[in-house]
């Protein structure tokens, strides 16, 4: 289901959020909800909090008032601010091809040459806006948690295939700073070293500048969602995930960090463990 949100509501910075996310000052999310419907996404908690009855991935609101608000408050951003686009909803989901809402936001932000824009997506549609991005202070990152087709079919059922994301990254890397976000790392699901190594190899081929990783966080609705997937994907892990808590998550994750740090160095990639930066924000 799709809904256009037309009302302006409150003007000003109410919809231009100051964010505690590391390396960002503000976040802008042109959409509420996400068509990709990834089964581990912590943003599904906002559906629960708002009492939305639709399943995660089946309901989207387009914030069509944002360009008008952004135009009015553009000069309020502190000089040199870093603005994250797509911090809890993909800015290039399929509806963007028609609505061009993210593109309109980029056009407005491009008027401030001192601002930096950091985009996170799973969609090659971002290539459409390369003409704008090359003239901005911008970077683009793709979330890629696995290359395994079976994993993708269960955990990222409606997202673009990972290899198409890498092809987009290869094109973007010719003009922009790019990165890969390997997240969430889920114990015994996508933390196999051979799978991680495959992502690193594709990252090298795509000439990305950075590789990040982060842990799974069981925010409202996430644990239940993963367990529902495991009923078909791997029933033997259901009990483990029912009782999985932070100490065990980090015990496994530290092994992943050690491996990624070592292999990234061998491949000439810069690796950053995002879990330390992110945990206080997304518990």
PDB file of C-alpha atoms in Angstrom:
ATOM      1  CA  UNK A   1       0.000   0.000   0.000  1.00  0.00           C
ATOM      2  CA  UNK A   2       1.192   3.506  -0.797  1.00  0.00           C
ATOM      3  CA  UNK A   3       0.104   6.809   0.642  1.00  0.00           C
ATOM      4  CA  UNK A   4       1.043  10.356  -0.318  1.00  0.00           C
ATOM      5  CA  UNK A   5       1.413  12.615   2.684  1.00  0.00           C
ATOM      6  CA  UNK A   6       0.412  16.071   1.484  1.00  0.00           C
ATOM      7  CA  UNK A   7      -0.012  18.113   4.626  1.00  0.00           C
ATOM      8  CA  UNK A   8       2.828  20.407   5.658  1.00  0.00           C
ATOM      9  CA  UNK A   9       2.248  19.937   9.383  1.00  0.00           C
ATOM     10  CA  UNK A  10       5.028  21.705  11.284  1.00  0.00           C
ATOM     11  CA  UNK A  11       7.483  23.798   9.332  1.00  0.00           C
ATOM     12  CA  UNK A  12      11.114  24.064  10.316  1.00  0.00           C
ATOM     13  CA  UNK A  13      13.479  21.415  11.551  1.00  0.00           C
ATOM     14  CA  UNK A  14      10.783  19.035  12.818  1.00  0.00           C
ATOM     15  CA  UNK A  15      11.214  16.884   9.736  1.00  0.00           C
ATOM     16  CA  UNK A  16      14.899  17.704   9.310  1.00  0.00           C
ATOM     17  CA  UNK A  17      16.136  15.703  12.234  1.00  0.00           C
ATOM     18  CA  UNK A  18      19.279  16.360  14.173  1.00  0.00           C
ATOM     19  CA  UNK A  19      20.691  12.886  14.470  1.00  0.00           C
ATOM     20  CA  UNK A  20      22.997  11.165  16.959  1.00  0.00           C
ATOM     21  CA  UNK A  21      24.132   8.798  14.208  1.00  0.00           C
ATOM     22  CA  UNK A  22      27.925   8.864  13.974  1.00  0.00           C
ATOM     23  CA  UNK A  23      29.493  10.963  11.219  1.00  0.00           C
ATOM     24  CA  UNK A  24      26.138  12.686  10.494  1.00  0.00           C
ATOM     25  CA  UNK A  25      24.603  15.946  11.725  1.00  0.00           C
ATOM     26  CA  UNK A  26      21.125  15.669  10.199  1.00  0.00           C
ATOM     27  CA  UNK A  27      19.014  12.948   8.613  1.00  0.00           C
ATOM     28  CA  UNK A  28      16.431  13.293   5.884  1.00  0.00           C
ATOM     29  CA  UNK A  29      14.139  10.420   4.955  1.00  0.00           C
ATOM     30  CA  UNK A  30      11.880  11.215   1.997  1.00  0.00           C
ATOM     31  CA  UNK A  31       9.698   8.189   2.732  1.00  0.00           C
ATOM     32  CA  UNK A  32       8.180   6.475   5.742  1.00  0.00           C
ATOM     33  CA  UNK A  33       8.182   2.720   5.395  1.00  0.00           C
ATOM     34  CA  UNK A  34      10.118   0.863   2.735  1.00  0.00           C
ATOM     35  CA  UNK A  35       9.056  -1.289  -0.190  1.00  0.00           C
ATOM     36  CA  UNK A  36      12.127  -3.511   0.101  1.00  0.00           C
ATOM     37  CA  UNK A  37      10.779  -5.043   3.309  1.00  0.00           C
ATOM     38  CA  UNK A  38      14.055  -6.452   4.653  1.00  0.00           C
ATOM     39  CA  UNK A  39      13.178  -8.823   7.468  1.00  0.00           C
ATOM     40  CA  UNK A  40      15.864  -7.578   9.846  1.00  0.00           C
ATOM     41  CA  UNK A  41      15.281  -3.832   9.446  1.00  0.00           C
ATOM     42  CA  UNK A  42      15.118  -1.980  12.763  1.00  0.00           C
ATOM     43  CA  UNK A  43      12.853   0.658  11.178  1.00  0.00           C
ATOM     44  CA  UNK A  44       9.907  -1.715  11.431  1.00  0.00           C
ATOM     45  CA  UNK A  45       9.675  -0.538  15.043  1.00  0.00           C
ATOM     46  CA  UNK A  46       8.097   2.697  13.784  1.00  0.00           C
ATOM     47  CA  UNK A  47       5.230   0.664  12.331  1.00  0.00           C
ATOM     48  CA  UNK A  48       4.681  -0.846  15.762  1.00  0.00           C
ATOM     49  CA  UNK A  49       4.911   2.503  17.523  1.00  0.00           C
ATOM     50  CA  UNK A  50       2.405   4.117  15.152  1.00  0.00           C
ATOM     51  CA  UNK A  51       0.089   1.133  15.233  1.00  0.00           C
ATOM     52  CA  UNK A  52       0.235   0.571  11.473  1.00  0.00           C
ATOM     53  CA  UNK A  53      -1.515  -2.684  10.684  1.00  0.00           C
ATOM     54  CA  UNK A  54       0.148  -3.353   7.340  1.00  0.00           C
ATOM     55  CA  UNK A  55       3.101  -5.697   7.121  1.00  0.00           C
ATOM     56  CA  UNK A  56       6.553  -4.187   6.936  1.00  0.00           C
ATOM     57  CA  UNK A  57       7.302  -3.701   3.245  1.00  0.00           C
ATOM     58  CA  UNK A  58       3.669  -3.271   2.214  1.00  0.00           C
ATOM     59  CA  UNK A  59       3.047   0.337   3.246  1.00  0.00           C
ATOM     60  CA  UNK A  60       4.848   3.549   2.307  1.00  0.00           C
ATOM     61  CA  UNK A  61       4.187   7.230   2.911  1.00  0.00           C
ATOM     62  CA  UNK A  62       5.828   9.762   0.606  1.00  0.00           C
ATOM     63  CA  UNK A  63       6.662  13.018   2.370  1.00  0.00           C
ATOM     64  CA  UNK A  64       5.870  15.257  -0.574  1.00  0.00           C
ATOM     65  CA  UNK A  65       5.966  18.343   1.641  1.00  0.00           C
ATOM     66  CA  UNK A  66       9.689  17.919   2.317  1.00  0.00           C
ATOM     67  CA  UNK A  67      11.041  19.910  -0.649  1.00  0.00           C
ATOM     68  CA  UNK A  68       8.925  22.884   0.405  1.00  0.00           C
ATOM     69  CA  UNK A  69      10.087  22.631   4.017  1.00  0.00           C
ATOM     70  CA  UNK A  70      13.690  22.096   2.994  1.00  0.00           C
ATOM     71  CA  UNK A  71      13.668  25.181   0.772  1.00  0.00           C
ATOM     72  CA  UNK A  72      12.507  27.294   3.698  1.00  0.00           C
ATOM     73  CA  UNK A  73      15.036  25.974   6.195  1.00  0.00           C
ATOM     74  CA  UNK A  74      18.030  25.430   3.913  1.00  0.00           C
ATOM     75  CA  UNK A  75      19.960  28.325   5.411  1.00  0.00           C
ATOM     76  CA  UNK A  76      19.482  26.982   8.949  1.00  0.00           C
ATOM     77  CA  UNK A  77      21.955  24.145   8.485  1.00  0.00           C
ATOM     78  CA  UNK A  78      25.249  24.932  10.162  1.00  0.00           C
ATOM     79  CA  UNK A  79      28.125  25.431   7.765  1.00  0.00           C
ATOM     80  CA  UNK A  80      29.723  22.133   6.794  1.00  0.00           C
ATOM     81  CA  UNK A  81      26.870  19.984   8.103  1.00  0.00           C
ATOM     82  CA  UNK A  82      26.739  16.357   7.008  1.00  0.00           C
ATOM     83  CA  UNK A  83      23.269  15.205   5.992  1.00  0.00           C
ATOM     84  CA  UNK A  84      22.384  11.531   5.826  1.00  0.00           C
ATOM     85  CA  UNK A  85      19.694  10.556   3.333  1.00  0.00           C
ATOM     86  CA  UNK A  86      18.076   7.167   3.838  1.00  0.00           C
ATOM     87  CA  UNK A  87      18.920   6.484   7.466  1.00  0.00           C
ATOM     88  CA  UNK A  88      15.733   4.523   8.175  1.00  0.00           C
ATOM     89  CA  UNK A  89      13.979   4.202   4.810  1.00  0.00           C
ATOM     90  CA  UNK A  90      15.582   3.594   1.421  1.00  0.00           C
ATOM     91  CA  UNK A  91      15.500   6.860  -0.582  1.00  0.00           C
ATOM     92  CA  UNK A  92      15.545   4.961  -3.876  1.00  0.00           C
ATOM     93  CA  UNK A  93      12.759   2.456  -3.426  1.00  0.00           C
ATOM     94  CA  UNK A  94      10.630   1.818  -6.555  1.00  0.00           C
ATOM     95  CA  UNK A  95       8.222   4.695  -5.868  1.00  0.00           C
ATOM     96  CA  UNK A  96      11.121   7.121  -6.202  1.00  0.00           C
ATOM     97  CA  UNK A  97      11.358   6.357  -9.928  1.00  0.00           C
ATOM     98  CA  UNK A  98       7.937   7.938 -10.339  1.00  0.00           C
ATOM     99  CA  UNK A  99       7.840  10.570  -7.596  1.00  0.00           C
ATOM    100  CA  UNK A 100      11.461  11.813  -7.867  1.00  0.00           C
ATOM    101  CA  UNK A 101      11.199  13.071  -4.304  1.00  0.00           C
ATOM    102  CA  UNK A 102      14.798  12.238  -3.383  1.00  0.00           C
ATOM    103  CA  UNK A 103      16.018  13.940  -6.539  1.00  0.00           C
ATOM    104  CA  UNK A 104      14.124  17.123  -5.690  1.00  0.00           C
ATOM    105  CA  UNK A 105      15.713  17.098  -2.239  1.00  0.00           C
ATOM    106  CA  UNK A 106      19.177  16.720  -3.748  1.00  0.00           C
ATOM    107  CA  UNK A 107      18.504  19.603  -6.120  1.00  0.00           C
ATOM    108  CA  UNK A 108      17.700  21.838  -3.153  1.00  0.00           C
ATOM    109  CA  UNK A 109      20.675  20.694  -1.074  1.00  0.00           C
ATOM    110  CA  UNK A 110      23.002  21.315  -4.013  1.00  0.00           C
ATOM    111  CA  UNK A 111      22.407  25.047  -3.551  1.00  0.00           C
ATOM    112  CA  UNK A 112      24.554  24.870  -0.418  1.00  0.00           C
ATOM    113  CA  UNK A 113      28.055  23.974  -1.608  1.00  0.00           C
ATOM    114  CA  UNK A 114      29.343  23.681   1.954  1.00  0.00           C
ATOM    115  CA  UNK A 115      27.008  20.822   2.895  1.00  0.00           C
ATOM    116  CA  UNK A 116      27.982  17.180   2.581  1.00  0.00           C
ATOM    117  CA  UNK A 117      25.396  14.569   1.616  1.00  0.00           C
ATOM    118  CA  UNK A 118      25.770  10.895   2.530  1.00  0.00           C
ATOM    119  CA  UNK A 119      23.326   8.488   0.870  1.00  0.00           C
ATOM    120  CA  UNK A 120      22.624   4.931   1.960  1.00  0.00           C
ATOM    121  CA  UNK A 121      20.605   2.680  -0.334  1.00  0.00           C
ATOM    122  CA  UNK A 122      20.144  -0.787  -1.787  1.00  0.00           C
ATOM    123  CA  UNK A 123      19.009   0.462  -5.179  1.00  0.00           C
ATOM    124  CA  UNK A 124      20.922   1.131  -8.423  1.00  0.00           C
ATOM    125  CA  UNK A 125      18.302   3.833  -9.087  1.00  0.00           C
ATOM    126  CA  UNK A 126      20.734   6.200  -7.363  1.00  0.00           C
ATOM    127  CA  UNK A 127      22.671   6.226 -10.665  1.00  0.00           C
ATOM    128  CA  UNK A 128      19.883   8.355 -12.114  1.00  0.00           C
ATOM    129  CA  UNK A 129      21.037  11.216  -9.901  1.00  0.00           C
ATOM    130  CA  UNK A 130      24.735  10.939 -10.634  1.00  0.00           C
ATOM    131  CA  UNK A 131      24.547  14.150 -12.677  1.00  0.00           C
ATOM    132  CA  UNK A 132      23.645  15.980  -9.468  1.00  0.00           C
ATOM    133  CA  UNK A 133      25.917  14.089  -7.107  1.00  0.00           C
ATOM    134  CA  UNK A 134      29.108  14.681  -9.079  1.00  0.00           C
ATOM    135  CA  UNK A 135      28.655  18.407  -8.531  1.00  0.00           C
ATOM    136  CA  UNK A 136      28.003  18.033  -4.799  1.00  0.00           C
ATOM    137  CA  UNK A 137      30.096  17.062  -1.812  1.00  0.00           C
ATOM    138  CA  UNK A 138      28.584  13.583  -1.630  1.00  0.00           C
ATOM    139  CA  UNK A 139      29.241   9.934  -0.900  1.00  0.00           C
ATOM    140  CA  UNK A 140      27.078   6.883  -1.583  1.00  0.00           C
ATOM    141  CA  UNK A 141      26.976   3.612   0.309  1.00  0.00           C
ATOM    142  CA  UNK A 142      25.176   0.363  -0.415  1.00  0.00           C
ATOM    143  CA  UNK A 143      23.945  -2.046   2.242  1.00  0.00           C
ATOM    144  CA  UNK A 144      25.063  -5.550   1.277  1.00  0.00           C
ATOM    145  CA  UNK A 145      24.693  -8.195   3.953  1.00  0.00           C
ATOM    146  CA  UNK A 146      25.200 -11.306   1.832  1.00  0.00           C
ATOM    147  CA  UNK A 147      25.591 -12.521  -1.743  1.00  0.00           C
ATOM    148  CA  UNK A 148      23.904 -15.846  -1.077  1.00  0.00           C
ATOM    149  CA  UNK A 149      20.738 -16.096  -3.246  1.00  0.00           C
ATOM    150  CA  UNK A 150      18.873 -18.171  -0.667  1.00  0.00           C
ATOM    151  CA  UNK A 151      19.618 -15.685   2.098  1.00  0.00           C
ATOM    152  CA  UNK A 152      18.507 -12.807  -0.111  1.00  0.00           C
ATOM    153  CA  UNK A 153      15.235 -14.513  -1.040  1.00  0.00           C
ATOM    154  CA  UNK A 154      14.312 -14.863   2.637  1.00  0.00           C
ATOM    155  CA  UNK A 155      15.740 -11.757   4.282  1.00  0.00           C
ATOM    156  CA  UNK A 156      15.673  -9.171   1.468  1.00  0.00           C
ATOM    157  CA  UNK A 157      12.811 -10.462  -0.694  1.00  0.00           C
ATOM    158  CA  UNK A 158      12.010  -7.264  -2.593  1.00  0.00           C
ATOM    159  CA  UNK A 159      15.386  -5.520  -2.683  1.00  0.00           C
ATOM    160  CA  UNK A 160      17.579  -5.298  -5.794  1.00  0.00           C
ATOM    161  CA  UNK A 161      19.991  -8.199  -6.105  1.00  0.00           C
ATOM    162  CA  UNK A 162      23.392  -7.608  -4.462  1.00  0.00           C
ATOM    163  CA  UNK A 163      25.404  -7.977  -7.660  1.00  0.00           C
ATOM    164  CA  UNK A 164      23.350  -5.206  -9.250  1.00  0.00           C
ATOM    165  CA  UNK A 165      24.303  -3.043  -6.277  1.00  0.00           C
ATOM    166  CA  UNK A 166      27.967  -3.768  -6.859  1.00  0.00           C
ATOM    167  CA  UNK A 167      27.627  -2.885 -10.533  1.00  0.00           C
ATOM    168  CA  UNK A 168      26.138   0.444  -9.497  1.00  0.00           C
ATOM    169  CA  UNK A 169      28.959   0.969  -7.011  1.00  0.00           C
ATOM    170  CA  UNK A 170      31.534   0.345  -9.719  1.00  0.00           C
ATOM    171  CA  UNK A 171      30.024   3.160 -11.795  1.00  0.00           C
ATOM    172  CA  UNK A 172      29.637   5.510  -8.842  1.00  0.00           C
ATOM    173  CA  UNK A 173      33.194   4.912  -7.662  1.00  0.00           C
ATOM    174  CA  UNK A 174      34.564   6.564 -10.784  1.00  0.00           C
ATOM    175  CA  UNK A 175      33.220   9.925  -9.587  1.00  0.00           C
ATOM    176  CA  UNK A 176      32.298   9.692  -5.894  1.00  0.00           C
ATOM    177  CA  UNK A 177      33.445   8.357  -2.562  1.00  0.00           C
ATOM    178  CA  UNK A 178      31.665   5.027  -2.060  1.00  0.00           C
ATOM    179  CA  UNK A 179      31.312   2.423   0.653  1.00  0.00           C
ATOM    180  CA  UNK A 180      29.748  -0.929   1.486  1.00  0.00           C
ATOM    181  CA  UNK A 181      27.800  -1.524   4.683  1.00  0.00           C
ATOM    182  CA  UNK A 182      27.853  -5.204   5.692  1.00  0.00           C
ATOM    183  CA  UNK A 183      24.967  -5.235   8.093  1.00  0.00           C
ATOM    184  CA  UNK A 184      23.379  -6.569  10.059  1.00  0.00           C
ATOM    185  CA  UNK A 185      25.785  -9.363  10.916  1.00  0.00           C
ATOM    186  CA  UNK A 186      23.557 -12.141  12.252  1.00  0.00           C
ATOM    187  CA  UNK A 187      25.218 -15.036  14.105  1.00  0.00           C
ATOM    188  CA  UNK A 188      25.218 -18.306  12.143  1.00  0.00           C
ATOM    189  CA  UNK A 189      23.163 -16.705   9.360  1.00  0.00           C
ATOM    190  CA  UNK A 190      25.456 -14.383   7.394  1.00  0.00           C
ATOM    191  CA  UNK A 191      28.719 -14.349   9.346  1.00  0.00           C
ATOM    192  CA  UNK A 192      30.408 -17.212   7.519  1.00  0.00           C
ATOM    193  CA  UNK A 193      33.936 -16.147   6.573  1.00  0.00           C
ATOM    194  CA  UNK A 194      33.650 -17.358   2.981  1.00  0.00           C
ATOM    195  CA  UNK A 195      30.542 -15.217   2.472  1.00  0.00           C
ATOM    196  CA  UNK A 196      32.200 -12.194   4.034  1.00  0.00           C
ATOM    197  CA  UNK A 197      35.260 -12.705   1.872  1.00  0.00           C
ATOM    198  CA  UNK A 198      33.105 -12.750  -1.243  1.00  0.00           C
ATOM    199  CA  UNK A 199      31.637  -9.359  -0.312  1.00  0.00           C
ATOM    200  CA  UNK A 200      35.135  -7.966   0.201  1.00  0.00           C
ATOM    201  CA  UNK A 201      36.285  -9.267  -3.174  1.00  0.00           C
ATOM    202  CA  UNK A 202      33.369  -7.590  -4.932  1.00  0.00           C
ATOM    203  CA  UNK A 203      34.068  -4.423  -2.966  1.00  0.00           C
ATOM    204  CA  UNK A 204      37.627  -4.383  -4.293  1.00  0.00           C
ATOM    205  CA  UNK A 205      36.382  -4.966  -7.833  1.00  0.00           C
ATOM    206  CA  UNK A 206      33.927  -2.081  -7.425  1.00  0.00           C
ATOM    207  CA  UNK A 207      36.695   0.237  -6.165  1.00  0.00           C
ATOM    208  CA  UNK A 208      34.860   1.278  -3.003  1.00  0.00           C
ATOM    209  CA  UNK A 209      36.690   3.454  -0.485  1.00  0.00           C
ATOM    210  CA  UNK A 210      35.381   1.961   2.758  1.00  0.00           C
ATOM    211  CA  UNK A 211      33.770  -1.149   4.169  1.00  0.00           C
ATOM    212  CA  UNK A 212      31.706  -0.941   7.358  1.00  0.00           C
ATOM    213  CA  UNK A 213      30.085  -3.672   9.422  1.00  0.00           C
ATOM    214  CA  UNK A 214      27.517  -3.671  12.205  1.00  0.00           C
ATOM    215  CA  UNK A 215      25.682  -6.126  14.470  1.00  0.00           C
ATOM    216  CA  UNK A 216      22.053  -7.152  14.606  1.00  0.00           C
ATOM    217  CA  UNK A 217      19.914  -5.227  17.084  1.00  0.00           C
ATOM    218  CA  UNK A 218      16.615  -6.577  18.331  1.00  0.00           C
ATOM    219  CA  UNK A 219      14.607  -3.401  18.342  1.00  0.00           C
ATOM    220  CA  UNK A 220      10.824  -3.660  18.563  1.00  0.00           C
ATOM    221  CA  UNK A 221       9.566  -6.292  16.111  1.00  0.00           C
ATOM    222  CA  UNK A 222      12.958  -7.399  14.758  1.00  0.00           C
ATOM    223  CA  UNK A 223      13.460 -10.587  16.779  1.00  0.00           C
ATOM    224  CA  UNK A 224       9.944 -11.769  15.950  1.00  0.00           C
ATOM    225  CA  UNK A 225      10.481 -11.012  12.267  1.00  0.00           C
ATOM    226  CA  UNK A 226      13.746 -12.981  12.094  1.00  0.00           C
ATOM    227  CA  UNK A 227      12.282 -15.943  13.951  1.00  0.00           C
ATOM    228  CA  UNK A 228       9.388 -16.044  11.492  1.00  0.00           C
ATOM    229  CA  UNK A 229      11.890 -16.227   8.631  1.00  0.00           C
ATOM    230  CA  UNK A 230      13.876 -18.937  10.387  1.00  0.00           C
ATOM    231  CA  UNK A 231      10.831 -21.207  10.462  1.00  0.00           C
ATOM    232  CA  UNK A 232      11.557 -21.892   6.799  1.00  0.00           C
ATOM    233  CA  UNK A 233      15.127 -20.687   6.385  1.00  0.00           C
ATOM    234  CA  UNK A 234      16.722 -22.642   9.249  1.00  0.00           C
ATOM    235  CA  UNK A 235      14.406 -23.960  12.003  1.00  0.00           C
ATOM    236  CA  UNK A 236      17.378 -25.216  14.033  1.00  0.00           C
ATOM    237  CA  UNK A 237      18.257 -21.595  14.876  1.00  0.00           C
ATOM    238  CA  UNK A 238      14.842 -20.602  16.221  1.00  0.00           C
ATOM    239  CA  UNK A 239      15.515 -21.393  19.874  1.00  0.00           C
ATOM    240  CA  UNK A 240      18.959 -19.790  19.651  1.00  0.00           C
ATOM    241  CA  UNK A 241      17.464 -16.545  18.335  1.00  0.00           C
ATOM    242  CA  UNK A 242      14.713 -16.558  20.937  1.00  0.00           C
ATOM    243  CA  UNK A 243      17.347 -16.255  23.656  1.00  0.00           C
ATOM    244  CA  UNK A 244      20.139 -14.435  21.819  1.00  0.00           C
ATOM    245  CA  UNK A 245      21.304 -11.348  23.728  1.00  0.00           C
ATOM    246  CA  UNK A 246      24.033  -8.744  23.534  1.00  0.00           C
ATOM    247  CA  UNK A 247      26.952 -10.713  25.121  1.00  0.00           C
ATOM    248  CA  UNK A 248      26.600 -13.617  22.692  1.00  0.00           C
ATOM    249  CA  UNK A 249      25.977 -11.257  19.752  1.00  0.00           C
ATOM    250  CA  UNK A 250      29.217  -9.419  20.426  1.00  0.00           C
ATOM    251  CA  UNK A 251      31.151 -12.584  21.175  1.00  0.00           C
ATOM    252  CA  UNK A 252      30.423 -13.808  17.658  1.00  0.00           C
ATOM    253  CA  UNK A 253      30.686 -10.360  16.144  1.00  0.00           C
ATOM    254  CA  UNK A 254      34.218  -9.819  17.456  1.00  0.00           C
ATOM    255  CA  UNK A 255      35.311 -12.822  15.403  1.00  0.00           C
ATOM    256  CA  UNK A 256      33.735 -11.200  12.363  1.00  0.00           C
ATOM    257  CA  UNK A 257      35.461  -7.878  13.065  1.00  0.00           C
ATOM    258  CA  UNK A 258      38.840  -9.581  13.423  1.00  0.00           C
ATOM    259  CA  UNK A 259      38.347 -11.384  10.141  1.00  0.00           C
ATOM    260  CA  UNK A 260      37.103  -8.354   8.229  1.00  0.00           C
ATOM    261  CA  UNK A 261      39.900  -6.170   9.560  1.00  0.00           C
ATOM    262  CA  UNK A 262      42.530  -8.703   8.547  1.00  0.00           C
ATOM    263  CA  UNK A 263      41.147  -9.469   5.100  1.00  0.00           C
ATOM    264  CA  UNK A 264      40.367  -5.825   4.321  1.00  0.00           C
ATOM    265  CA  UNK A 265      43.957  -4.919   5.037  1.00  0.00           C
ATOM    266  CA  UNK A 266      45.128  -7.673   2.711  1.00  0.00           C
ATOM    267  CA  UNK A 267      42.809  -6.375  -0.016  1.00  0.00           C
ATOM    268  CA  UNK A 268      43.820  -2.742   0.505  1.00  0.00           C
ATOM    269  CA  UNK A 269      40.391  -1.723   1.778  1.00  0.00           C
ATOM    270  CA  UNK A 270      39.728   0.627   4.663  1.00  0.00           C
ATOM    271  CA  UNK A 271      37.563  -1.182   7.211  1.00  0.00           C
ATOM    272  CA  UNK A 272      35.532   0.472   9.969  1.00  0.00           C
ATOM    273  CA  UNK A 273      33.675  -1.347  12.744  1.00  0.00           C
ATOM    274  CA  UNK A 274      30.459   0.657  13.015  1.00  0.00           C
ATOM    275  CA  UNK A 275      29.069  -1.284  15.985  1.00  0.00           C
ATOM    276  CA  UNK A 276      30.991   0.734  18.559  1.00  0.00           C
ATOM    277  CA  UNK A 277      29.706   3.968  17.061  1.00  0.00           C
ATOM    278  CA  UNK A 278      26.144   2.764  16.543  1.00  0.00           C
ATOM    279  CA  UNK A 279      25.307   0.814  19.690  1.00  0.00           C
ATOM    280  CA  UNK A 280      24.404   3.782  21.870  1.00  0.00           C
ATOM    281  CA  UNK A 281      22.047   5.060  19.167  1.00  0.00           C
ATOM    282  CA  UNK A 282      20.371   1.802  18.167  1.00  0.00           C
ATOM    283  CA  UNK A 283      20.141  -0.557  21.095  1.00  0.00           C
TER     284      UNK A 283
END
